[in-house]
Tab-separated table of C-alpha atoms and ligand atoms in Angstrom:
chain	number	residue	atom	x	y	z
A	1	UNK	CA	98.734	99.532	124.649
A	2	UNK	CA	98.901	102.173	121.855
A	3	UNK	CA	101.561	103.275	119.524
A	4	UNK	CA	103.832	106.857	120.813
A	5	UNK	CA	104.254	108.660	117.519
A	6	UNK	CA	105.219	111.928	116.966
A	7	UNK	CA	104.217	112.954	113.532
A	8	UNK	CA	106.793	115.118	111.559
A	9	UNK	CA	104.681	117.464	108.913
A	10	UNK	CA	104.151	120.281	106.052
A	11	UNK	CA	100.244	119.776	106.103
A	12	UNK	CA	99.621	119.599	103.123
A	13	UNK	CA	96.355	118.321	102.262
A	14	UNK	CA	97.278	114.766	102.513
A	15	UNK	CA	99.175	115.335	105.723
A	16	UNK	CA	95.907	116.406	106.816
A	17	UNK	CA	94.232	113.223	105.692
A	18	UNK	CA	97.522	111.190	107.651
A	19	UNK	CA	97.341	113.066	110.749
A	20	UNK	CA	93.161	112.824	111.198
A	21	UNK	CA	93.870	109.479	110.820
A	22	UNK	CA	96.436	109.162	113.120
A	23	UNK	CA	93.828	111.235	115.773
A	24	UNK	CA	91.226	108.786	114.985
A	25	UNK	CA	92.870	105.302	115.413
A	26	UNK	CA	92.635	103.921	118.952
A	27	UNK	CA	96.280	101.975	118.658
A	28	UNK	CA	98.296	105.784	117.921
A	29	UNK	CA	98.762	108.261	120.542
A	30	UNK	CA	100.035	111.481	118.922
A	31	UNK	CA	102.279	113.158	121.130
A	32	UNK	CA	102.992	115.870	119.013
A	33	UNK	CA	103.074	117.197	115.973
A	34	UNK	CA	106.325	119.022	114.383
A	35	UNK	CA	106.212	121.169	111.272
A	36	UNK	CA	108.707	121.697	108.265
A	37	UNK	CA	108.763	123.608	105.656
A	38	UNK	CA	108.149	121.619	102.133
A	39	UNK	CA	104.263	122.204	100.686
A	40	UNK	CA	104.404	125.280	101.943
A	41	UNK	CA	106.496	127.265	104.190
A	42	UNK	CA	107.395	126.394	108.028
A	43	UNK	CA	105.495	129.332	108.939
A	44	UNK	CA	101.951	128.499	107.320
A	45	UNK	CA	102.721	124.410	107.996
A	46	UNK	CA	102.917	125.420	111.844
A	47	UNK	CA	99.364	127.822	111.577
A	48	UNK	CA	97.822	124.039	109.314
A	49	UNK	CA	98.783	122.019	111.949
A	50	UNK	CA	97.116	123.618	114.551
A	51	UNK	CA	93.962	124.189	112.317
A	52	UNK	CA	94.117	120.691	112.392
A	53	UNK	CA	94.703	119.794	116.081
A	54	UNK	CA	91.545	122.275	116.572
A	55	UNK	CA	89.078	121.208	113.870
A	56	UNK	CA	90.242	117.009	115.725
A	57	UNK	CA	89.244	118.777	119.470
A	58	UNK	CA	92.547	117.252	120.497
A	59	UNK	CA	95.439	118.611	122.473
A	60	UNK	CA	98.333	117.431	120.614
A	61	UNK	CA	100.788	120.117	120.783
A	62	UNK	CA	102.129	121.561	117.860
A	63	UNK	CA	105.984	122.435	117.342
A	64	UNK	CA	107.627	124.777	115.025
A	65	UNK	CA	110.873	123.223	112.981
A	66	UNK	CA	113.427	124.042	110.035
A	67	UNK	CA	112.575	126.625	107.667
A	68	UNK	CA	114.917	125.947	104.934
A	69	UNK	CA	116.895	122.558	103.460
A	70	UNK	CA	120.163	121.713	105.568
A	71	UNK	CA	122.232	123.079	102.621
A	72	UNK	CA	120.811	123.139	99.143
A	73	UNK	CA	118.395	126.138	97.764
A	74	UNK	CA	114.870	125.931	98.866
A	75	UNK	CA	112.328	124.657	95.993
A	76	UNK	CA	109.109	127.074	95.137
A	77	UNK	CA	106.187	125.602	97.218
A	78	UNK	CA	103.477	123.240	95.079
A	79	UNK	CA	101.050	125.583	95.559
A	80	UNK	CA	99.280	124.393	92.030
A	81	UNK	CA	99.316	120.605	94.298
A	82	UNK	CA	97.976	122.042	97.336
A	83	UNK	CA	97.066	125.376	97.215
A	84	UNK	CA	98.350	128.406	98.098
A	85	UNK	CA	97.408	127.746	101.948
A	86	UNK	CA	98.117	124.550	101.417
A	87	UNK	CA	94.446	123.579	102.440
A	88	UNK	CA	93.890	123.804	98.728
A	89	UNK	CA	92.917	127.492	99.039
A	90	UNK	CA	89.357	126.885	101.058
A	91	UNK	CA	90.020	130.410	103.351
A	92	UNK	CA	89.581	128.556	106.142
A	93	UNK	CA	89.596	130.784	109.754
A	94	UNK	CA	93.005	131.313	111.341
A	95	UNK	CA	93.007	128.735	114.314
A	96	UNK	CA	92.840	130.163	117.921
A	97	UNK	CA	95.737	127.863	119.692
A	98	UNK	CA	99.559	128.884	119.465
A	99	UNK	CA	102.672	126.723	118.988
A	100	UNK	CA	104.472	126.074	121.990
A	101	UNK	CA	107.909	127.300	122.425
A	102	UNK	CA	110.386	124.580	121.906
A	103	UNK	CA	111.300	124.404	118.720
A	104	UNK	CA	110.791	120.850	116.898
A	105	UNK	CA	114.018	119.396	116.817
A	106	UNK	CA	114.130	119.913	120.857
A	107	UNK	CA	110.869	118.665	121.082
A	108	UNK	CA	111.815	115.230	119.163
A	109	UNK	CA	114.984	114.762	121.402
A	110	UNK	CA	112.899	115.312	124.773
A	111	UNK	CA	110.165	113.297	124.226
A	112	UNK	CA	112.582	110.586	122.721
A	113	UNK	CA	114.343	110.620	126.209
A	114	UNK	CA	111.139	110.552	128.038
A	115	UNK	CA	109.560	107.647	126.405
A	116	UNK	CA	113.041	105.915	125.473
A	117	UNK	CA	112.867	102.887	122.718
A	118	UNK	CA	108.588	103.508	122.664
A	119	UNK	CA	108.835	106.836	120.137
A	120	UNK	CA	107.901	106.177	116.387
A	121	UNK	CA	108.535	109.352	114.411
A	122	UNK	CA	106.639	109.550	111.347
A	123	UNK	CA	107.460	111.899	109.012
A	124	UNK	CA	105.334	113.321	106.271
A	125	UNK	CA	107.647	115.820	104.904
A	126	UNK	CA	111.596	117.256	104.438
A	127	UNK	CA	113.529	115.609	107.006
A	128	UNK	CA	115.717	118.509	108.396
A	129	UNK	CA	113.854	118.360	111.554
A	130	UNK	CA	115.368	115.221	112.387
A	131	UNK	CA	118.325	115.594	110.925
A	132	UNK	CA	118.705	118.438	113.451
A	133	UNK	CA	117.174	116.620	116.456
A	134	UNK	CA	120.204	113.552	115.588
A	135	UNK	CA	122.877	116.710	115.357
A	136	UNK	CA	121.581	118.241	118.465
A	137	UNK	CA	121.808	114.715	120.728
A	138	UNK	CA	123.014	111.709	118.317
A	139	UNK	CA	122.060	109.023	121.464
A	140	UNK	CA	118.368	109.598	120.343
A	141	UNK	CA	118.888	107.399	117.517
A	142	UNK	CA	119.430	104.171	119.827
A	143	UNK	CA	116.600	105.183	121.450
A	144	UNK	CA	113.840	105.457	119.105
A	145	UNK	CA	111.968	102.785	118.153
A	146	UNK	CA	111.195	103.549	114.521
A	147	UNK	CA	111.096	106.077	111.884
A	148	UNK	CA	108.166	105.497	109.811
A	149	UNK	CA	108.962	108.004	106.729
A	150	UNK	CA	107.144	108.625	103.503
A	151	UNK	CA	109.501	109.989	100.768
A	152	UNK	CA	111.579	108.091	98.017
A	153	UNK	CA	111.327	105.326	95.396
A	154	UNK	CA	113.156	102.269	94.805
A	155	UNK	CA	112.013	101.046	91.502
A	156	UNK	CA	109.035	103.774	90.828
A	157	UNK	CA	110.138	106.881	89.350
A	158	UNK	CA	110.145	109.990	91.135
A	159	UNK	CA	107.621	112.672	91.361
A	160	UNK	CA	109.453	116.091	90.907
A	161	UNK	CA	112.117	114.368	88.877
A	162	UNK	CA	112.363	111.220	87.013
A	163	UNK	CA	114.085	109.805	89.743
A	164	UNK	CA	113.259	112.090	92.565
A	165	UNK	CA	110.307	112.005	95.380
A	166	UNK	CA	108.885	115.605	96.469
A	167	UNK	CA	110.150	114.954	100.375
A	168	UNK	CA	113.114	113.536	99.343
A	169	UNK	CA	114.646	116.178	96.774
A	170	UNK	CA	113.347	119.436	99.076
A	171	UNK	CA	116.038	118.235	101.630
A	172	UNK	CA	118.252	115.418	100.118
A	173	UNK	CA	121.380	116.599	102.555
A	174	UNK	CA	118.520	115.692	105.707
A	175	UNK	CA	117.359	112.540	104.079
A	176	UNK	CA	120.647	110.882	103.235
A	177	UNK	CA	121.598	111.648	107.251
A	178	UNK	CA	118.275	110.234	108.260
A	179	UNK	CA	118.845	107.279	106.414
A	180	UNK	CA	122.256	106.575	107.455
A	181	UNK	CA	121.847	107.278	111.404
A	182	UNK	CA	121.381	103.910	113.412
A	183	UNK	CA	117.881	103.193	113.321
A	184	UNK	CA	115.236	101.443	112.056
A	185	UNK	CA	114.182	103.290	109.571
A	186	UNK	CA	110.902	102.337	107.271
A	187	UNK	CA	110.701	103.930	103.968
A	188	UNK	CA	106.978	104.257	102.486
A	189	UNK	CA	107.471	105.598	99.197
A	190	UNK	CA	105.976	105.984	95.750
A	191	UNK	CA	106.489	102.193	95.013
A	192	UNK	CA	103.487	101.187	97.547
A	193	UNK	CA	101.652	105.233	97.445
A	194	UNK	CA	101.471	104.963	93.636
A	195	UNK	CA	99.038	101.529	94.258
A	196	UNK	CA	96.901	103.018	96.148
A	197	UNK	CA	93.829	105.626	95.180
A	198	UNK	CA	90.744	107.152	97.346
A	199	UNK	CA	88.251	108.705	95.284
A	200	UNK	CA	85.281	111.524	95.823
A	201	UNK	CA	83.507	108.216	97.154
A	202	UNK	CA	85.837	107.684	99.768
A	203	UNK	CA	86.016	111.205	101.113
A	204	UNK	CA	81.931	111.375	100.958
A	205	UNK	CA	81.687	108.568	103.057
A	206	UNK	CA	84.487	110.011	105.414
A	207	UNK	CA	82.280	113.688	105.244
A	208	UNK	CA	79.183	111.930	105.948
A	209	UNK	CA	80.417	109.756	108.967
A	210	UNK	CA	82.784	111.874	110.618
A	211	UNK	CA	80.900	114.741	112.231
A	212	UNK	CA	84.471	116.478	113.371
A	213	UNK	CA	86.887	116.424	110.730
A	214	UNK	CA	85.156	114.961	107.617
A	215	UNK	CA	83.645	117.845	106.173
A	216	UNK	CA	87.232	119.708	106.477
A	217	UNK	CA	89.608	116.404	104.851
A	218	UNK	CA	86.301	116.623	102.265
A	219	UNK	CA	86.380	120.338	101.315
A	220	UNK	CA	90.551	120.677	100.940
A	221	UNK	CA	90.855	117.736	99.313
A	222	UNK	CA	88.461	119.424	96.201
A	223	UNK	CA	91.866	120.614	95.334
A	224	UNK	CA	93.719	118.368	95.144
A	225	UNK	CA	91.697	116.260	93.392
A	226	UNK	CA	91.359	119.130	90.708
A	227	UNK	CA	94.966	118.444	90.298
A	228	UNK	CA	94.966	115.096	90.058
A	229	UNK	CA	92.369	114.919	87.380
A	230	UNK	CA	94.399	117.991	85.519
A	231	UNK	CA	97.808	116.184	85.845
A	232	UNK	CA	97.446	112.197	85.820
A	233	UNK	CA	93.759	112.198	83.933
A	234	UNK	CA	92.913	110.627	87.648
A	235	UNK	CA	89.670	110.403	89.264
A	236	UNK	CA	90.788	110.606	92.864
A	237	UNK	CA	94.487	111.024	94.422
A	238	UNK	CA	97.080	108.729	95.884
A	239	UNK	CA	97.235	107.704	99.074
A	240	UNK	CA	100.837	109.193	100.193
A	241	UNK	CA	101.070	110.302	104.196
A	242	UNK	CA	98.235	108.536	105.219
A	243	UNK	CA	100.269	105.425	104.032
A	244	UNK	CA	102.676	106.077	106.922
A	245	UNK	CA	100.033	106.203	109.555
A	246	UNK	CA	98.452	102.533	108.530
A	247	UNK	CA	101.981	101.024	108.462
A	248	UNK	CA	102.143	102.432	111.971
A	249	UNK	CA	98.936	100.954	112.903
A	250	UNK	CA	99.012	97.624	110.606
A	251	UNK	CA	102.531	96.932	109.184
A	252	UNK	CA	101.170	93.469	107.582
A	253	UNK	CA	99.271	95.415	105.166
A	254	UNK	CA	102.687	96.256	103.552
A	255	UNK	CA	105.561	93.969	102.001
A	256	UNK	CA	108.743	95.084	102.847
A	257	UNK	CA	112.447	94.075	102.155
A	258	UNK	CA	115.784	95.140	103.248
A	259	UNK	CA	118.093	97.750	101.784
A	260	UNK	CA	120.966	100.039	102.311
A	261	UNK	CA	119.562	103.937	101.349
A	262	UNK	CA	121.877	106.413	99.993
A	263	UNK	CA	120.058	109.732	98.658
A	264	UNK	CA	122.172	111.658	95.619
A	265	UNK	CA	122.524	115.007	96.789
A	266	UNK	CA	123.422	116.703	93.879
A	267	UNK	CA	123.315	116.368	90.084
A	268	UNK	CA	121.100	115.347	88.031
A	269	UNK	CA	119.751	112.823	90.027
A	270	UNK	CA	119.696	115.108	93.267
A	271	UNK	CA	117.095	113.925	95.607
A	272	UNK	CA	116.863	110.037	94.522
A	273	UNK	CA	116.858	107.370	97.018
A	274	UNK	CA	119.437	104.656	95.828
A	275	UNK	CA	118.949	101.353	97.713
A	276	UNK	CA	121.371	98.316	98.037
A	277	UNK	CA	120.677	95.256	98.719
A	278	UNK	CA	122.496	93.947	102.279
A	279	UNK	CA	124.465	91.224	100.428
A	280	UNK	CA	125.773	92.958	97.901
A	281	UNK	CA	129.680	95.309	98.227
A	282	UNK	CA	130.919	97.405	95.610
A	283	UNK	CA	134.079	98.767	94.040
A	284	UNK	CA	133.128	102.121	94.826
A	285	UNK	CA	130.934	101.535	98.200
A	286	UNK	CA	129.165	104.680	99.344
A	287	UNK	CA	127.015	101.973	101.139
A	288	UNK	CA	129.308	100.194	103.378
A	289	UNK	CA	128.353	100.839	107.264
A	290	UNK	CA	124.952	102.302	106.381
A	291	UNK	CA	122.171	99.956	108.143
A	292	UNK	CA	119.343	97.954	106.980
A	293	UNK	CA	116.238	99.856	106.086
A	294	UNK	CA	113.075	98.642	105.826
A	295	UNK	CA	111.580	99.193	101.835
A	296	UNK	CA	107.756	99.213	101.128
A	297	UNK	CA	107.763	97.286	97.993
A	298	UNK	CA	104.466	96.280	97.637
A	299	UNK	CA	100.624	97.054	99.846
A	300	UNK	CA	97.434	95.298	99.874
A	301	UNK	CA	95.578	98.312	98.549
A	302	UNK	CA	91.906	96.969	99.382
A	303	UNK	CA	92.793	96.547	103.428
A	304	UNK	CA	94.884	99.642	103.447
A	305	UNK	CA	91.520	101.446	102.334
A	306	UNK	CA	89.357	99.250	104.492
A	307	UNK	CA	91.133	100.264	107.542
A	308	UNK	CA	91.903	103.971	106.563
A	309	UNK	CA	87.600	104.201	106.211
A	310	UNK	CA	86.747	102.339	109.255
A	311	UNK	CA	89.577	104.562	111.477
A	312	UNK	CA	87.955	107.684	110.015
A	313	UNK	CA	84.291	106.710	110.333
A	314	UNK	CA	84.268	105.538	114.217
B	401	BDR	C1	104.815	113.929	99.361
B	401	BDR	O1	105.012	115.253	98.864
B	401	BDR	C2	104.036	116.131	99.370
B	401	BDR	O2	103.478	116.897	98.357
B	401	BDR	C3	102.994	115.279	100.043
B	401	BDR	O3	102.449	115.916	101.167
B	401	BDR	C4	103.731	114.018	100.407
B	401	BDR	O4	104.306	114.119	101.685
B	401	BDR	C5	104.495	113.017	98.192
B	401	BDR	O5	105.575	112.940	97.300
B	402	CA	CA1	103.613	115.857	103.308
């Protein structure tokens, strides 16, 4: 039996990389995809997604979400990380197929109810969307059966500030709900994306084997790439959404542990994910009553790669 997800998105060229992938494995059906602002606006992340559900040939609606942070001031796009298009600027034709109506956060809560306890959400972006799907009905969160999000470090530091993850700090009010709401939540964040790489290899084989989306992932991901190299000195980029979609499909590849997540949500340290350990209570407790979330600590790099490949070359 395959995996419900619904995958959460600002594509982004490696939400396009995480959502092919998710199209391609045989254990994932996608039921839908929801957009949020965060690489680039709600707007253009609504018009990517469906560029991507048509260049896939799948029908996987697509459902427009939150265009700004719950309450703190939006960030400028990364356009210099994934273009100004967010496709890493490639001018590729508008897509033909429309959004449906419901917005995103409506679309979470109905599908939640009509698949009770079988919906993973994975989320590849800001997480006002389902911060607003909990506010609209909070009995969705007993009834999902996992958030799979990437965003956040534990020990790593952050990527937009020393301590601060890109998802993370665009929404930090969002995140710090999501993470307290009672569910299982599964954090995939910089301390297991920063171990793992694809290079111009890896995408060649991908453009080479997959006839319907693998010159696409091949051309936008020239981009990013470009600012890889530029930034890091890198030869290749790391492996952030797509991450999400193999824990979906092979949690073992991961280690995990337990933890209690706060997110700061302002200050200088706005937009960090602060994790306690279960057995641990403190004089001043802002953790007490938030459940157990699941922490990526550490991934097998090689299998992750393996199976990321072998999905996207079938
Ligand atoms: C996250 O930020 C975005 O730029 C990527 O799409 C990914 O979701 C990595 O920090
Ligand atoms: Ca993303």
């Amino acid at each position: 039996m395959s995996r419900k997800i619904i995958i959460d998105t600002d594509p982004g060229i490696d939400d396009a990389m995480a959502i092919f992938l998710a199209f391609n494995a045989p254990t994932l059906d996608v039921l839908a995809l929801t957009t949020t602002f965060g690489n680039v606006s709600v707007d253009l992340a609504t018009k990517n997604a469906l560029t991507l559900v048509e260049v896939a040939g799948v029908d996987v609606p697509v459902s427009r979400g939150v265009a700004l942070p719950l309450v703190r001031k939006p960030l400028a796009a990364p356009d210099f990380v994934h273009g100004k298009d967010g496709f890493g600027n490639i001018n590729y034709p508008a897509p033909k197929c429309q959004a449906i109506e419901r917005n995103a956060a409506q679309t979470i809560v109905d599908l939640v109810h009509q698949y009770p306890n079988e919906i993973t959400i994975v989320a590849l972006g800001p997480l006002g969307n389902l911060a607003t799907a909990l506010a609209l009905d909070p009995s969705i969160a007993g009834l999902v059966h996992e958030v799979i999000l990437m965003g956040g470090a534990d020990t790593e530091s952050g990527n937009v500030t020393p301590v601060a993850e890109a998802n993370i700090i665009n929404d930090p009010h969002a995140a710090d709900i999501v993470f307290q709401a009672n569910w299982q939540v599964t954090m995939v964040g910089l301390d297991v994306t920063h171990k793992v790489l694809i290079d111009d290899a890896f995408l060649e084989n991908v453009r080479d084997n997959n006839t319907q989306c693998g010159d696409f992932l091949y051309q936008v991901t020239q981009f990013y790439f470009n600012f890889y190299r530029k930034e890091f000195s890198i030869d290749g980029c790391y492996v952030h959404d797509a991450s999400t979609i193999v824990y979906a499909m092979a949690p073992d590849i991961f280690t995990t542990k337990p933890g209690r997540v706060r997110v700061a949500v302002d200050g200088v340290a706005i937009g960090q994910t602060i994790v306690a350990p279960l057995d641990k209570q403190y004089v001043v407790d802002h953790w007490d009553n938030v459940p157990a979330s699941n922490i990526c600590v550490d991934v097998d790099s090689p299998r992750l790669l393996q199976l990321m490949a072998d999905t996207l070359t079938k």
